[in-house]
Amino acid sequence: MRKIFIITFLLFTLTSYSQKQDRVWCFGLGTGIDFNDTSNPVPFTSAIPQMALVSYASIADSLGDLLFYAAGVEWDTFGVKVWNRNHLLMQNGDSIGGHPNRGQCCLIIPNPSSSNLYYLFTIQYKTNSSSNIFYSLIDMSMNGGLGAVTQKNILIFNDSLTEHFSAVKHANGRDWWLVLRRYVDNKYYKLLVSSNGINGPYTQNIGYSPPIYYGEMEFSKQGNKMVIVSPYGYIDLYDFDRCTGNLSNYVDLGEHISTDPNYQYYGCAFSPNETKLYVSTSPININMIKHVVQYDLISANIMASKQIIYTYADTMNFVFGQMQLAPDGKIYISKSYGYGSNTNNVYDQNLDYITDPNASGAACNYCSNCFSLQGHGLSKLGLPNNPNYNLRNLIGSPCDTLDVGIEENYFANNNYSIYPNPFHDKATLSLSEYCSSCTLEIYDALGQKVTSKNFSGWQTEINRSTMKSGIYFFSVSDRERTIFTGKLIVEK
């Protein structure tokens, strides 16, 4: 049995790694890039109209063929539209809650329960104190493979949310963590997308707390780090635990100065090997000098390692937009010049890119206006908000597999959930039904009982107590029978 599991696990890993869901980008005003030949990316024309400025998402299938894409386009209704691979409006693909001028308000995540289903997550900004996070469901088995939106605008929760919105695969290589930030303080919301649906939100307060509104948030390629930037003068860098969804080891790289254009940050991206961080400035007063800077993440003093690697020196109506690490290993940078009839110019007709983002300083080879869109629409402030769809399970982590003979760490069935798991000091066991008299028993890997407790209600707390780090098994029973069993992981 064990040998069969190992073979299955290896096949799962190799299959996940070979997918090309990130190979087609749709963004800007009617443009896109096909990265299937990474030595020669090719621009093409998409259906995104003139109203879209910054919020886009697109996804291909495992062979690299475009499936569908979405963009915030409806100004009157603050809405999003979805187009199929033929660049036609998808069935029921309009009037989805979102915003055309709010950075990362669109995000496409494969549904872990079905290869035909996809979630489209959108943030609809109403006021600084009220935003909706929705999901819509897309079924690609419909309309001869062109897909249809079967459910839309399903509210997950409402709060004061910024436009920062990104995702990374869970350490098991199948599920997904989605991360958002609250506007009024330093609270992060996290959703777990698994085969059992959308779980959460879970919350964590960490990092700089004054209110922010816009800017970019990105995960590193391996999902171990996350950064969030803002024109209000700050850069927050974190480590990210793909098992628990927890942010840690906060590093404050921001000067917290919003009056100086040198510190008004907007775009960000990690180098492929996670040793460099790139950030662009996008001054609130756009008639100012704009920079792209690099930080050395392995330096003893990351903030002091800051280097300017490119400058647009003219005081013009020019702004940097978002950054994105592409399948060809380069970091692409969007930019825009104005919003009216003067938008069709060299800055909107081309993207910049960083040729060798793992290299230090000038050796990274910043290239200005080097990727021509060849008349296939115009660049604006956004690039597709695409996570790393090819990220594999985190081998060697406490939750790197999907099936080891016991239930998964998160929402293994509809009876219970445990969060966080793995945990360090304590975790909460929540039940789907009220229990008037239940017993929780915990066993070590050898089957020896280490603790037990009686409880009643909807949930109970699990304290580490004398448990050493490692894997444990638990059971919950009522007066007559065992209700369910599962796994606990105690961290060092």
PDB file of C-alpha atoms in Angstrom, residues 221-324:
ATOM      1  CA  LYS A 221       7.555  32.121  -7.128  1.00  0.00           C
ATOM      2  CA  GLN A 222       7.969  29.425  -4.461  1.00  0.00           C
ATOM      3  CA  GLY A 223       5.299  30.986  -2.256  1.00  0.00           C
ATOM      4  CA  ASN A 224       7.621  31.444   0.731  1.00  0.00           C
ATOM      5  CA  LYS A 225       7.476  35.251   0.768  1.00  0.00           C
ATOM      6  CA  MET A 226       4.851  37.942   0.299  1.00  0.00           C
ATOM      7  CA  VAL A 227       5.238  41.686  -0.216  1.00  0.00           C
ATOM      8  CA  ILE A 228       2.704  44.518  -0.209  1.00  0.00           C
ATOM      9  CA  VAL A 229       3.487  48.095  -1.308  1.00  0.00           C
ATOM     10  CA  SER A 230       1.636  51.410  -1.319  1.00  0.00           C
ATOM     11  CA  PRO A 231       2.119  55.008  -2.490  1.00  0.00           C
ATOM     12  CA  TYR A 232       1.666  55.956   1.144  1.00  0.00           C
ATOM     13  CA  GLY A 233       5.346  55.211   1.561  1.00  0.00           C
ATOM     14  CA  TYR A 234       5.623  51.663   2.776  1.00  0.00           C
ATOM     15  CA  ILE A 235       6.836  48.226   1.751  1.00  0.00           C
ATOM     16  CA  ASP A 236       5.890  45.288   4.005  1.00  0.00           C
ATOM     17  CA  LEU A 237       7.833  42.054   3.508  1.00  0.00           C
ATOM     18  CA  TYR A 238       6.780  38.758   5.119  1.00  0.00           C
ATOM     19  CA  ASP A 239       7.537  35.074   5.189  1.00  0.00           C
ATOM     20  CA  PHE A 240       4.504  32.942   4.331  1.00  0.00           C
ATOM     21  CA  ASP A 241       3.701  29.455   5.634  1.00  0.00           C
ATOM     22  CA  ARG A 242       1.898  27.529   2.905  1.00  0.00           C
ATOM     23  CA  CYS A 243       0.675  24.944   5.432  1.00  0.00           C
ATOM     24  CA  THR A 244      -0.964  27.280   7.940  1.00  0.00           C
ATOM     25  CA  GLY A 245      -1.479  30.425   5.864  1.00  0.00           C
ATOM     26  CA  ASN A 246       0.355  32.461   8.509  1.00  0.00           C
ATOM     27  CA  LEU A 247       2.476  35.531   7.800  1.00  0.00           C
ATOM     28  CA  SER A 248       5.614  35.968   9.921  1.00  0.00           C
ATOM     29  CA  ASN A 249       9.039  37.635  10.167  1.00  0.00           C
ATOM     30  CA  TYR A 250       7.732  41.075   9.197  1.00  0.00           C
ATOM     31  CA  VAL A 251      10.401  43.349   7.690  1.00  0.00           C
ATOM     32  CA  ASP A 252       9.544  47.036   7.332  1.00  0.00           C
ATOM     33  CA  LEU A 253      11.238  48.382   4.186  1.00  0.00           C
ATOM     34  CA  GLY A 254       9.120  51.523   3.827  1.00  0.00           C
ATOM     35  CA  GLU A 255      10.053  55.057   4.729  1.00  0.00           C
ATOM     36  CA  HIS A 256       6.383  55.926   5.419  1.00  0.00           C
ATOM     37  CA  ILE A 257       6.710  59.221   3.542  1.00  0.00           C
ATOM     38  CA  SER A 258       3.861  59.959   1.149  1.00  0.00           C
ATOM     39  CA  THR A 259       4.941  63.519   0.339  1.00  0.00           C
ATOM     40  CA  ASP A 260       8.182  62.532  -1.414  1.00  0.00           C
ATOM     41  CA  PRO A 261       7.747  60.871  -4.856  1.00  0.00           C
ATOM     42  CA  ASN A 262      10.812  58.689  -4.241  1.00  0.00           C
ATOM     43  CA  TYR A 263       8.813  56.766  -1.636  1.00  0.00           C
ATOM     44  CA  GLN A 264       5.418  56.483  -3.304  1.00  0.00           C
ATOM     45  CA  TYR A 265       5.460  52.801  -4.242  1.00  0.00           C
ATOM     46  CA  TYR A 266       3.026  50.984  -6.506  1.00  0.00           C
ATOM     47  CA  GLY A 267       4.336  47.880  -8.364  1.00  0.00           C
ATOM     48  CA  CYS A 268       6.370  44.971  -6.962  1.00  0.00           C
ATOM     49  CA  ALA A 269       7.774  41.557  -7.910  1.00  0.00           C
ATOM     50  CA  PHE A 270      10.249  38.964  -6.635  1.00  0.00           C
ATOM     51  CA  SER A 271      13.089  37.524  -8.691  1.00  0.00           C
ATOM     52  CA  PRO A 272      12.655  33.834  -9.614  1.00  0.00           C
ATOM     53  CA  ASN A 273      15.205  32.697  -6.993  1.00  0.00           C
ATOM     54  CA  GLU A 274      13.630  34.912  -4.273  1.00  0.00           C
ATOM     55  CA  THR A 275      16.887  36.801  -3.587  1.00  0.00           C
ATOM     56  CA  LYS A 276      15.792  40.137  -5.104  1.00  0.00           C
ATOM     57  CA  LEU A 277      12.738  42.332  -4.672  1.00  0.00           C
ATOM     58  CA  TYR A 278      11.798  44.984  -7.242  1.00  0.00           C
ATOM     59  CA  VAL A 279       9.530  47.936  -6.517  1.00  0.00           C
ATOM     60  CA  SER A 280       8.430  50.826  -8.717  1.00  0.00           C
ATOM     61  CA  THR A 281       7.488  54.321  -7.588  1.00  0.00           C
ATOM     62  CA  SER A 282       4.319  55.907  -8.880  1.00  0.00           C
ATOM     63  CA  PRO A 283       3.979  59.374  -7.336  1.00  0.00           C
ATOM     64  CA  ILE A 284       0.584  60.731  -6.444  1.00  0.00           C
ATOM     65  CA  ASN A 285       1.803  63.896  -8.193  1.00  0.00           C
ATOM     66  CA  ILE A 286       2.578  62.229 -11.515  1.00  0.00           C
ATOM     67  CA  ASN A 287       4.732  65.115 -12.819  1.00  0.00           C
ATOM     68  CA  MET A 288       7.702  63.757 -10.897  1.00  0.00           C
ATOM     69  CA  ILE A 289      10.676  61.464 -11.448  1.00  0.00           C
ATOM     70  CA  LYS A 290       9.857  57.739 -11.368  1.00  0.00           C
ATOM     71  CA  HIS A 291      12.179  54.906 -10.335  1.00  0.00           C
ATOM     72  CA  VAL A 292      12.427  51.133 -10.266  1.00  0.00           C
ATOM     73  CA  VAL A 293      14.467  49.960  -7.280  1.00  0.00           C
ATOM     74  CA  GLN A 294      15.991  46.648  -6.229  1.00  0.00           C
ATOM     75  CA  TYR A 295      16.434  45.167  -2.729  1.00  0.00           C
ATOM     76  CA  ASP A 296      18.804  42.313  -1.893  1.00  0.00           C
ATOM     77  CA  LEU A 297      16.785  39.916   0.257  1.00  0.00           C
ATOM     78  CA  ILE A 298      19.835  37.976   1.447  1.00  0.00           C
ATOM     79  CA  SER A 299      21.584  41.119   2.673  1.00  0.00           C
ATOM     80  CA  ALA A 300      22.112  41.560   6.421  1.00  0.00           C
ATOM     81  CA  ASN A 301      20.427  44.957   6.008  1.00  0.00           C
ATOM     82  CA  ILE A 302      17.775  44.661   3.305  1.00  0.00           C
ATOM     83  CA  MET A 303      16.664  48.282   3.485  1.00  0.00           C
ATOM     84  CA  ALA A 304      20.246  49.526   3.065  1.00  0.00           C
ATOM     85  CA  SER A 305      20.695  47.318  -0.012  1.00  0.00           C
ATOM     86  CA  LYS A 306      18.235  49.441  -2.003  1.00  0.00           C
ATOM     87  CA  GLN A 307      19.535  50.398  -5.467  1.00  0.00           C
ATOM     88  CA  ILE A 308      17.875  52.448  -8.209  1.00  0.00           C
ATOM     89  CA  ILE A 309      18.096  50.352 -11.357  1.00  0.00           C
ATOM     90  CA  TYR A 310      16.166  52.595 -13.755  1.00  0.00           C
ATOM     91  CA  THR A 311      14.791  56.130 -13.819  1.00  0.00           C
ATOM     92  CA  TYR A 312      12.353  57.935 -16.082  1.00  0.00           C
ATOM     93  CA  ALA A 313      13.784  61.365 -15.485  1.00  0.00           C
ATOM     94  CA  ASP A 314      11.363  63.571 -17.396  1.00  0.00           C
ATOM     95  CA  THR A 315       8.653  65.253 -15.423  1.00  0.00           C
ATOM     96  CA  MET A 316       5.816  64.015 -17.605  1.00  0.00           C
ATOM     97  CA  ASN A 317       2.349  62.568 -17.381  1.00  0.00           C
ATOM     98  CA  PHE A 318       3.829  59.084 -17.011  1.00  0.00           C
ATOM     99  CA  VAL A 319       3.235  56.436 -14.338  1.00  0.00           C
ATOM    100  CA  PHE A 320       4.534  52.937 -13.629  1.00  0.00           C
ATOM    101  CA  GLY A 321       1.934  50.241 -13.232  1.00  0.00           C
ATOM    102  CA  GLN A 322       2.104  46.686 -11.939  1.00  0.00           C
ATOM    103  CA  MET A 323       4.958  44.183 -12.258  1.00  0.00           C
ATOM    104  CA  GLN A 324       4.707  40.464 -13.025  1.00  0.00           C
TER     105      GLN A 324
END
